[in-house]
PDB file of C-alpha atoms in Angstrom:
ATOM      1  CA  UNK A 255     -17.539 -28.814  33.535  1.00  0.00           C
ATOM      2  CA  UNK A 256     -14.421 -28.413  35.480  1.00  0.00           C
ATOM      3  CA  UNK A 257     -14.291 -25.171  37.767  1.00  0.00           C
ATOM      4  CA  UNK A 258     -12.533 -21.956  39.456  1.00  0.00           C
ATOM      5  CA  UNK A 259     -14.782 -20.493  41.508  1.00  0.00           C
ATOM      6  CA  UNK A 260     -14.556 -16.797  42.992  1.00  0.00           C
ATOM      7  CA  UNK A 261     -16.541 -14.546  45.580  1.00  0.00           C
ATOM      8  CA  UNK A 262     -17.585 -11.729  43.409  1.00  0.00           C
ATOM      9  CA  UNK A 263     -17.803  -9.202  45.857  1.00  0.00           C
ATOM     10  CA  UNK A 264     -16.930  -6.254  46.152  1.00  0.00           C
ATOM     11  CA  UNK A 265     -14.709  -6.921  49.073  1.00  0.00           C
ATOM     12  CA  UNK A 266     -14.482  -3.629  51.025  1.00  0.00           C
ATOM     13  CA  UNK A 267     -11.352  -3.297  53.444  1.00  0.00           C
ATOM     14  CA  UNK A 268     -10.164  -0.436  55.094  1.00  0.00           C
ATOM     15  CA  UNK A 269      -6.436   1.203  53.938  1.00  0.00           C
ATOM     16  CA  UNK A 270      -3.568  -1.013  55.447  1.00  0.00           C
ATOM     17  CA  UNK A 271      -6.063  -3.726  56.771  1.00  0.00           C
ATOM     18  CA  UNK A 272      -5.214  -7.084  55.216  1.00  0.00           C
ATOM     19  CA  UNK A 273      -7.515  -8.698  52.159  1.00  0.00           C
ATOM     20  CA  UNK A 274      -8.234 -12.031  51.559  1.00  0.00           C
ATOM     21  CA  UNK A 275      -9.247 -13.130  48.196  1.00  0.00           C
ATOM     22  CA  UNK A 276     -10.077 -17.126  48.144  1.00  0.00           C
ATOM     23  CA  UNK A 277     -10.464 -19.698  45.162  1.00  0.00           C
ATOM     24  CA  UNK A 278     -12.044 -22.803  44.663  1.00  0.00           C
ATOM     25  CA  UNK A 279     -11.274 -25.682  42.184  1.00  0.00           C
ATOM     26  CA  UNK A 280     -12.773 -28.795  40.912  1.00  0.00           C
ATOM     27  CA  UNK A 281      -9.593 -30.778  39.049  1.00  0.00           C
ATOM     28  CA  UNK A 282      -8.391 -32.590  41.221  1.00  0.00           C
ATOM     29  CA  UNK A 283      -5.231 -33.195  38.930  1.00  0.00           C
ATOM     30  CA  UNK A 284      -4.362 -28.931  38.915  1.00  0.00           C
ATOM     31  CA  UNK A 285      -0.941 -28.190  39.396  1.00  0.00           C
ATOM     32  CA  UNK A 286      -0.328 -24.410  38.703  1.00  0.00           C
ATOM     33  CA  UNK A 287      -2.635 -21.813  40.318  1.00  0.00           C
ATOM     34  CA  UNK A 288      -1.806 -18.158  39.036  1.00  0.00           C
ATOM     35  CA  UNK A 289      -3.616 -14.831  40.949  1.00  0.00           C
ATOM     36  CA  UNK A 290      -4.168 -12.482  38.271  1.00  0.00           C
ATOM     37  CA  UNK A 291      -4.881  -8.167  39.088  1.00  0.00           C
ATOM     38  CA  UNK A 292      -7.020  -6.605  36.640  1.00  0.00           C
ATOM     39  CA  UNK A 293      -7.837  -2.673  36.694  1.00  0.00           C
ATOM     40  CA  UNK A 294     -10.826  -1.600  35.049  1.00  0.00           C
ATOM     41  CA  UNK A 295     -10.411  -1.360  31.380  1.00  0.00           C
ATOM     42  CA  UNK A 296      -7.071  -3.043  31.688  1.00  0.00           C
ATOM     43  CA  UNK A 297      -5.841  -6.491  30.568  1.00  0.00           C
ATOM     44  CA  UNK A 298      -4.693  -9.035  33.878  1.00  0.00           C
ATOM     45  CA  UNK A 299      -1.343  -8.435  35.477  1.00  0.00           C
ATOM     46  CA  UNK A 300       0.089 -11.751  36.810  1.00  0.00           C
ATOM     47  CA  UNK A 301       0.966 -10.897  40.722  1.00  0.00           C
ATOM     48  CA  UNK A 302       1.404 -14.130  42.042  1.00  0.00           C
ATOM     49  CA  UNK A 303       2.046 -18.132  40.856  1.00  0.00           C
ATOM     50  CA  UNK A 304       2.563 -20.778  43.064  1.00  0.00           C
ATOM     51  CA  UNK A 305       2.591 -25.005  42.633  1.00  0.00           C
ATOM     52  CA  UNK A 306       2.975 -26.666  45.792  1.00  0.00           C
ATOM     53  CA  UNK A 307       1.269 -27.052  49.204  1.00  0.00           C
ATOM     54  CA  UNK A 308       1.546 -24.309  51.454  1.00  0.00           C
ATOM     55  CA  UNK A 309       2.488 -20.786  51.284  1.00  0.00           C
ATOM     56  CA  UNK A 310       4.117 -18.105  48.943  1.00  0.00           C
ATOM     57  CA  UNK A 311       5.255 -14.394  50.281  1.00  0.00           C
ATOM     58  CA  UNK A 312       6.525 -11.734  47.404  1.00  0.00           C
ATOM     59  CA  UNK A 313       6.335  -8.218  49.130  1.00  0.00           C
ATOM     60  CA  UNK A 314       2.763  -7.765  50.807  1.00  0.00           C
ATOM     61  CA  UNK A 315       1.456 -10.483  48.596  1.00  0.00           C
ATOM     62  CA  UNK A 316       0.589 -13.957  50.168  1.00  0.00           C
ATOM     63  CA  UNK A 317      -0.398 -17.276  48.081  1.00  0.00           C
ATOM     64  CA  UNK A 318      -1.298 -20.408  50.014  1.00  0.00           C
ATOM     65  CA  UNK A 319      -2.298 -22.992  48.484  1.00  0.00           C
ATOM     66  CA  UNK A 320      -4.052 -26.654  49.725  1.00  0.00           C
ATOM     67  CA  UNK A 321      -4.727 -29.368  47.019  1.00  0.00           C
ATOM     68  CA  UNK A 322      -6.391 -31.351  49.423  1.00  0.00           C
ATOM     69  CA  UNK A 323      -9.101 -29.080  50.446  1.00  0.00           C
ATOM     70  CA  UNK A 324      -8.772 -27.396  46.222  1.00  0.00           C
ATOM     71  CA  UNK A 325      -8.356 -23.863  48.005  1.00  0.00           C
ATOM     72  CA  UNK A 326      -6.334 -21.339  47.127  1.00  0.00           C
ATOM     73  CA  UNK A 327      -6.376 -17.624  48.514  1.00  0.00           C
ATOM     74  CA  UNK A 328      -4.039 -14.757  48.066  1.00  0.00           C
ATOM     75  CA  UNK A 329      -4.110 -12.554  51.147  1.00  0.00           C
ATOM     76  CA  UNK A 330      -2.704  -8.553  50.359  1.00  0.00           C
ATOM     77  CA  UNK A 331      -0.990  -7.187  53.821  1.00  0.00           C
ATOM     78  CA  UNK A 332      -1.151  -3.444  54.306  1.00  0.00           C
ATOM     79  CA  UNK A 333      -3.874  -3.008  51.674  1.00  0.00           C
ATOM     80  CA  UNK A 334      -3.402   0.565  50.019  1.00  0.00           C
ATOM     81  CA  UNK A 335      -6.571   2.368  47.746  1.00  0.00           C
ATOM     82  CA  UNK A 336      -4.247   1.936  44.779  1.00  0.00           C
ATOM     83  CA  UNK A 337      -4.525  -2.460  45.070  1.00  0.00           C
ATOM     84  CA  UNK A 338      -8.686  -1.519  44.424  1.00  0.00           C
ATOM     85  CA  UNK A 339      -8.716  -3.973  41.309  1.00  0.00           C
ATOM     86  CA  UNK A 340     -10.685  -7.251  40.153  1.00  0.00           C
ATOM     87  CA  UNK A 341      -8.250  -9.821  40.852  1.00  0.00           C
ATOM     88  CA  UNK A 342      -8.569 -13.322  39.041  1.00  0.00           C
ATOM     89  CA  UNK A 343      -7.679 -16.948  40.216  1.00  0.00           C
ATOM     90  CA  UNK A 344      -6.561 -19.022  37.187  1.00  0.00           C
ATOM     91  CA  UNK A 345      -5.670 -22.658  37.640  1.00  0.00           C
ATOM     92  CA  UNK A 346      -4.524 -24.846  34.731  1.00  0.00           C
ATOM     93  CA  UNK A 347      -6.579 -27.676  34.057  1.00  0.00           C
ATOM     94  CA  UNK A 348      -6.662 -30.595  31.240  1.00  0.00           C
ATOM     95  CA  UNK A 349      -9.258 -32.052  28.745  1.00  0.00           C
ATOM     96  CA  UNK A 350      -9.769 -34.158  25.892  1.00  0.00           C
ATOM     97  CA  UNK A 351      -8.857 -30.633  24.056  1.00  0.00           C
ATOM     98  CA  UNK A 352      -5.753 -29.883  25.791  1.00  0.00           C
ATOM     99  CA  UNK A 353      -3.790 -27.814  28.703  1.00  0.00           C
ATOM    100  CA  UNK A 354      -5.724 -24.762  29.468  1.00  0.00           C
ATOM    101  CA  UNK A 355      -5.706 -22.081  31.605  1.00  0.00           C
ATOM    102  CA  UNK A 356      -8.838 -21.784  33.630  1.00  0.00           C
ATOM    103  CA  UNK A 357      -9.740 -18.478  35.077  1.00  0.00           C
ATOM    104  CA  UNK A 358     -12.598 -17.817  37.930  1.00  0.00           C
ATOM    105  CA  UNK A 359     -15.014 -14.910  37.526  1.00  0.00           C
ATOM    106  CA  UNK A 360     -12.893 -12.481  39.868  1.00  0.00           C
ATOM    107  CA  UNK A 361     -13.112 -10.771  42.706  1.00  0.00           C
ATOM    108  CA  UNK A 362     -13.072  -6.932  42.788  1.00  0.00           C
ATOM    109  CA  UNK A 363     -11.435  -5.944  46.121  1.00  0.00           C
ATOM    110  CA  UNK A 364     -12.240  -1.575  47.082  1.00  0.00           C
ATOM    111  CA  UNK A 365      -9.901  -0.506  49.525  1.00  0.00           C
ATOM    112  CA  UNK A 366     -10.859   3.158  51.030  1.00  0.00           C
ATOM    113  CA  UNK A 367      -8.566   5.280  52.256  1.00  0.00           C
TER     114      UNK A 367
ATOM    115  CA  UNK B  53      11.983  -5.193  26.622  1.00  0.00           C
ATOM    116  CA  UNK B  54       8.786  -4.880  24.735  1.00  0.00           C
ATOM    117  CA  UNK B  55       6.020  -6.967  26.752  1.00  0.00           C
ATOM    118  CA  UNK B  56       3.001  -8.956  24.502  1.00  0.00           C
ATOM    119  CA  UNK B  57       1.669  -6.160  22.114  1.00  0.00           C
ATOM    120  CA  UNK B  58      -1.890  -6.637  19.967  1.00  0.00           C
ATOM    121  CA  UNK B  59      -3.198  -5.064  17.232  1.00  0.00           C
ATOM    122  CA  UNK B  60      -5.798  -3.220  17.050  1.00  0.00           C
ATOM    123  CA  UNK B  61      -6.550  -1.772  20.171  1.00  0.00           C
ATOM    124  CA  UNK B  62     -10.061  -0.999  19.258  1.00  0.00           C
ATOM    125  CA  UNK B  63     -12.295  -2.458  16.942  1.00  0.00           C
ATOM    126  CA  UNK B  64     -16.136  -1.899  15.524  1.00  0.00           C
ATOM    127  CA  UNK B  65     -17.236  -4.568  13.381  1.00  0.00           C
ATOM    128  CA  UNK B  66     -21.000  -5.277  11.492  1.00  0.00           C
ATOM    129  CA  UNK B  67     -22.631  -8.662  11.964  1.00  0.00           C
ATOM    130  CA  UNK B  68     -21.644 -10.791   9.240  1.00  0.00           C
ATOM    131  CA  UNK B  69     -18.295  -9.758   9.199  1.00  0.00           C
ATOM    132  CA  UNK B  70     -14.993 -10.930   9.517  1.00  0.00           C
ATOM    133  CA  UNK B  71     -12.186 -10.008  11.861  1.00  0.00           C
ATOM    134  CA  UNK B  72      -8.577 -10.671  12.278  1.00  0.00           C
ATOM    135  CA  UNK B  73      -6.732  -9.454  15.574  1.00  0.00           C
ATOM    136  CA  UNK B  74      -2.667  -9.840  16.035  1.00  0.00           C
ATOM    137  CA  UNK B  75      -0.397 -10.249  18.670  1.00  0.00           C
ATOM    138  CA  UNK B  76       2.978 -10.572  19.230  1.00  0.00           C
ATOM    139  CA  UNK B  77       4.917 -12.202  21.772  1.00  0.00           C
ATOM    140  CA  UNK B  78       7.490 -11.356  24.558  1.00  0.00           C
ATOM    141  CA  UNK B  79      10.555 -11.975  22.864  1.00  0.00           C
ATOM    142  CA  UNK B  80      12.004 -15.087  23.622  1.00  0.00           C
ATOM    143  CA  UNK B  81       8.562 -16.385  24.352  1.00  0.00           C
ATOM    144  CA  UNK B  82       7.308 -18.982  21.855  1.00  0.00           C
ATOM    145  CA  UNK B  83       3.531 -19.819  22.895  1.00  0.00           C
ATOM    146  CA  UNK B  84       0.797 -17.698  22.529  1.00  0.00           C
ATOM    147  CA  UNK B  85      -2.957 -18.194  24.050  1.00  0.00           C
ATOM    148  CA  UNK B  86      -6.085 -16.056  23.397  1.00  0.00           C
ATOM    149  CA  UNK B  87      -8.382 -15.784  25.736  1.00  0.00           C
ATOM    150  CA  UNK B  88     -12.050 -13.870  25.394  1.00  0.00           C
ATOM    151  CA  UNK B  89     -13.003 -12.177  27.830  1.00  0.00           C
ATOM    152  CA  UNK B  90     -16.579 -10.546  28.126  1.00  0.00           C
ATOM    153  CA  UNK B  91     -17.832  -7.574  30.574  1.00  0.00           C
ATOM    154  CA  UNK B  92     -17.742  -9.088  34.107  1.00  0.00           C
ATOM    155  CA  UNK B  93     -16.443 -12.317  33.715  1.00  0.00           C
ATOM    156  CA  UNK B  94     -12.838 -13.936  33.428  1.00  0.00           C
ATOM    157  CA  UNK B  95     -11.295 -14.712  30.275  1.00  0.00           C
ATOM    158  CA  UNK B  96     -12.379 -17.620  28.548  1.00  0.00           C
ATOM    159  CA  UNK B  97      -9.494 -19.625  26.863  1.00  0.00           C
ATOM    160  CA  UNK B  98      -9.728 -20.371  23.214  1.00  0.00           C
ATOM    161  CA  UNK B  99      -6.363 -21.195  21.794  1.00  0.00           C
ATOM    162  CA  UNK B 100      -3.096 -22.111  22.362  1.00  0.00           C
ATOM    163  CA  UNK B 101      -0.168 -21.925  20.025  1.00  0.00           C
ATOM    164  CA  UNK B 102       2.655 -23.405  20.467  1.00  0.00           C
ATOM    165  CA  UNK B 103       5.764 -24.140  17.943  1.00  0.00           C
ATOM    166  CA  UNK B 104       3.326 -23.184  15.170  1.00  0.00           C
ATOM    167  CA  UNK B 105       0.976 -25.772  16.317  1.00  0.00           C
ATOM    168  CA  UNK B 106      -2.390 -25.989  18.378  1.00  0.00           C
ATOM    169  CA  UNK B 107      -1.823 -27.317  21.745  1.00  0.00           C
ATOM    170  CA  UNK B 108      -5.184 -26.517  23.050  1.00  0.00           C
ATOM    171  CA  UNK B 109      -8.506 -25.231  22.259  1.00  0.00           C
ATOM    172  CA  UNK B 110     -11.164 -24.158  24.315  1.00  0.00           C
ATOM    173  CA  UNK B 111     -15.024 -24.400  24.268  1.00  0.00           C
ATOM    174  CA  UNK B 112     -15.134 -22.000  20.717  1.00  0.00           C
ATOM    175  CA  UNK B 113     -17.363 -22.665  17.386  1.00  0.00           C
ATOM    176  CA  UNK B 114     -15.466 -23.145  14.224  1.00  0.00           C
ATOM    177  CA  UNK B 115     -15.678 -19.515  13.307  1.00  0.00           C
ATOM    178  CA  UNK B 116     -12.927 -19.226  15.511  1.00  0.00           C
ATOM    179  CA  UNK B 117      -9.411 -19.859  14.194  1.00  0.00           C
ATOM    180  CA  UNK B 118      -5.873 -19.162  14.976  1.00  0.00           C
ATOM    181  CA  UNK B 119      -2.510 -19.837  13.567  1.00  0.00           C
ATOM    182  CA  UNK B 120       1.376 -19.407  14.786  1.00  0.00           C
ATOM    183  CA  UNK B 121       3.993 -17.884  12.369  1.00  0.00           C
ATOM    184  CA  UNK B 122       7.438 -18.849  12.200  1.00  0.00           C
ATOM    185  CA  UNK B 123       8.405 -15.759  14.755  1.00  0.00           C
ATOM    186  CA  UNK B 124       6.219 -16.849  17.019  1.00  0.00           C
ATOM    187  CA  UNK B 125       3.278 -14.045  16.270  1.00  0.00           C
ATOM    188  CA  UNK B 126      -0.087 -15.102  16.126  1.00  0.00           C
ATOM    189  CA  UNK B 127      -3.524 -13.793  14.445  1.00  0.00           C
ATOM    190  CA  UNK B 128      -7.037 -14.778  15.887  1.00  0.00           C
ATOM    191  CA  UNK B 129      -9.881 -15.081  12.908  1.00  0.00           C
ATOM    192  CA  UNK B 130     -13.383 -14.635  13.892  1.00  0.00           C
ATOM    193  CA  UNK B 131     -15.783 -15.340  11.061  1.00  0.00           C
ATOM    194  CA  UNK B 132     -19.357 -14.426  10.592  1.00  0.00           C
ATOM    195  CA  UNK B 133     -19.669 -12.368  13.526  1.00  0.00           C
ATOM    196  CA  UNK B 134     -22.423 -12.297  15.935  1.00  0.00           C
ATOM    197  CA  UNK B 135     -23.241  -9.849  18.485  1.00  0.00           C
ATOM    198  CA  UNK B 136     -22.403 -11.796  21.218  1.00  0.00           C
ATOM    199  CA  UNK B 137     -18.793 -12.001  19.963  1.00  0.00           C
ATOM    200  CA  UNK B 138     -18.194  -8.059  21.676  1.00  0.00           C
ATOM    201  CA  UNK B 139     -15.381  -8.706  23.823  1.00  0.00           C
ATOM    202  CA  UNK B 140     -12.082  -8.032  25.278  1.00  0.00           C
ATOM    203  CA  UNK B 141      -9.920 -10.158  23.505  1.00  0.00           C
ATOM    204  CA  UNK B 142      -6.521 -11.060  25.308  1.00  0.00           C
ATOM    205  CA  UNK B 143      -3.439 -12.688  24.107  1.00  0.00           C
ATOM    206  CA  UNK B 144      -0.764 -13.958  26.936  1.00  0.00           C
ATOM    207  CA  UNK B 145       2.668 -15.326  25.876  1.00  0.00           C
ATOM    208  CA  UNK B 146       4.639 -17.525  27.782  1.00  0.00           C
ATOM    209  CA  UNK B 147       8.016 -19.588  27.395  1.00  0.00           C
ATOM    210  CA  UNK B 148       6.647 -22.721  26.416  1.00  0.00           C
ATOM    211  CA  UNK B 149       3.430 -24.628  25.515  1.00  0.00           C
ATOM    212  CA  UNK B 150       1.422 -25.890  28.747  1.00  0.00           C
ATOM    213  CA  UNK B 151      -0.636 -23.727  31.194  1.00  0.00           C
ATOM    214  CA  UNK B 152       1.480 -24.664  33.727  1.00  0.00           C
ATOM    215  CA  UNK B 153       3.842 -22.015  33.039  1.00  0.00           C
ATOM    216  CA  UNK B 154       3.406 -17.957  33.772  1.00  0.00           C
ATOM    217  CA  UNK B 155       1.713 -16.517  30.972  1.00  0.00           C
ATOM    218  CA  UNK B 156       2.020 -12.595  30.420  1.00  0.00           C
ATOM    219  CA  UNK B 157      -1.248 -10.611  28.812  1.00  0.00           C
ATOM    220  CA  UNK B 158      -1.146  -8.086  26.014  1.00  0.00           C
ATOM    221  CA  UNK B 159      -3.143  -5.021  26.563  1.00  0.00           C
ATOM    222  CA  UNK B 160      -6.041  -6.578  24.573  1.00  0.00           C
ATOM    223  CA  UNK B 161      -8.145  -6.257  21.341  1.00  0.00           C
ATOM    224  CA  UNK B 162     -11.544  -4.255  22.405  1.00  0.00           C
ATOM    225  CA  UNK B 163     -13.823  -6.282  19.536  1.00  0.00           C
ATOM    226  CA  UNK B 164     -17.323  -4.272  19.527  1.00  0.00           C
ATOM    227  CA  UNK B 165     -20.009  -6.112  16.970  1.00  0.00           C
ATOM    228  CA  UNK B 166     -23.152  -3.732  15.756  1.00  0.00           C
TER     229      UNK B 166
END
């Protein structure tokens, strides 16, 4: 059974400290690792892709990725109440079925004010 | 521009029955997946559609199918429904087939089985 695994938390951070949300995968041949934000009661909200080694900035949003360790983590800079979410690492992975998207359980980040 | 939009929003079902739940695509989009996704846990990938065809399916029993239409919309049919079938169910469009590409979620189909 191929893999995404997530810290469930809750993470707890104080307002404008930074997050950080890590993944874990098991194919080795992954490619495309997607950080998903999901309210409560809401469907996910793709924040973040990224495909190579290294890392990824868009606004206070941070992807890094390493294939050779099969980490990813998505770090949130000045972390406000209103980024208090589940947020959801999806890698796409392959079988005798097809291309899939893979999601972890999720992590559900509280930020207090 | 309209983003992915499903149909219905809500749902109550009896065991036994049958369901069908719709979703269209962004426009210009022309795969659609359908995930499940139950109360704590990620979604669980079922289908993908791409070009009218199946390009993938996920870990599902039989009395789950899908099919593409010509504009790219998509229905998800869930026969003989069990109680463990209650779910969010999510449909994410994206340019092409592959998972390697961005997909985009619909607001999702709550599906609640009594």
């Amino acid at each position: 059974q191929k893999e995404v695994e997530q810290n469930s938390g809750p993470l707890s951070v104080p307002e404008g400290a930074i997050a950080s949300l890590n993944c874990t995968y098991s194919d080795r041949v992954s490619q495309s690792f997607f950080w998903y934000r999901q309210y409560s009661g809401k469907s996910p909200e793709l924040i973040m892709s990224i495909y190579s080694n290294g890392d990824k900035e868009d606004g206070r949003f941070t992807a890094q990725l390493n294939k050779a360790s099969q980490y990813v983590s998505l770090l949130i800079r000045d972390s406000q109440p209103s980024d208090s979410a589940t947020y959801l690492c999806a890698v796409d992975q392959y079988n005798n079925a097809g291309n899939m998207l893979t999601f972890g359980g999720g992590t559900r980040l509280m930020v207090k004010p | 521009d309209a983003g992915v939009t499903q149909s219905p929003t809500h749902l109550i079902k009896t065991r036994g029955q049958q369901v069908t739940l719709r979703c269209s695509p962004i426009s210009g989009h022309k795969s659609v997946s359908w995930y499940q996704q139950v109360l704590g846990q990620g979604p669980q990938f079922i289908f993908q559609y791409y070009e009218k065809e199946e390009r993938g399916r996920g870990n599902f029993p039989d009395r789950f199918s899908a099919r593409q239409f010509p504009n790219y919309s998509s229905e998800l049919n869930v026969n003989a429904l069990l109680l463990g079938d209650s779910a969010l169910y999510l449909c994410a469009s994206s340019l092409e087939g592959g998972a390697w590409l961005e997909a985009f979620f619909g607001q999702g189909t709550r599906l609640t089985v009594v």
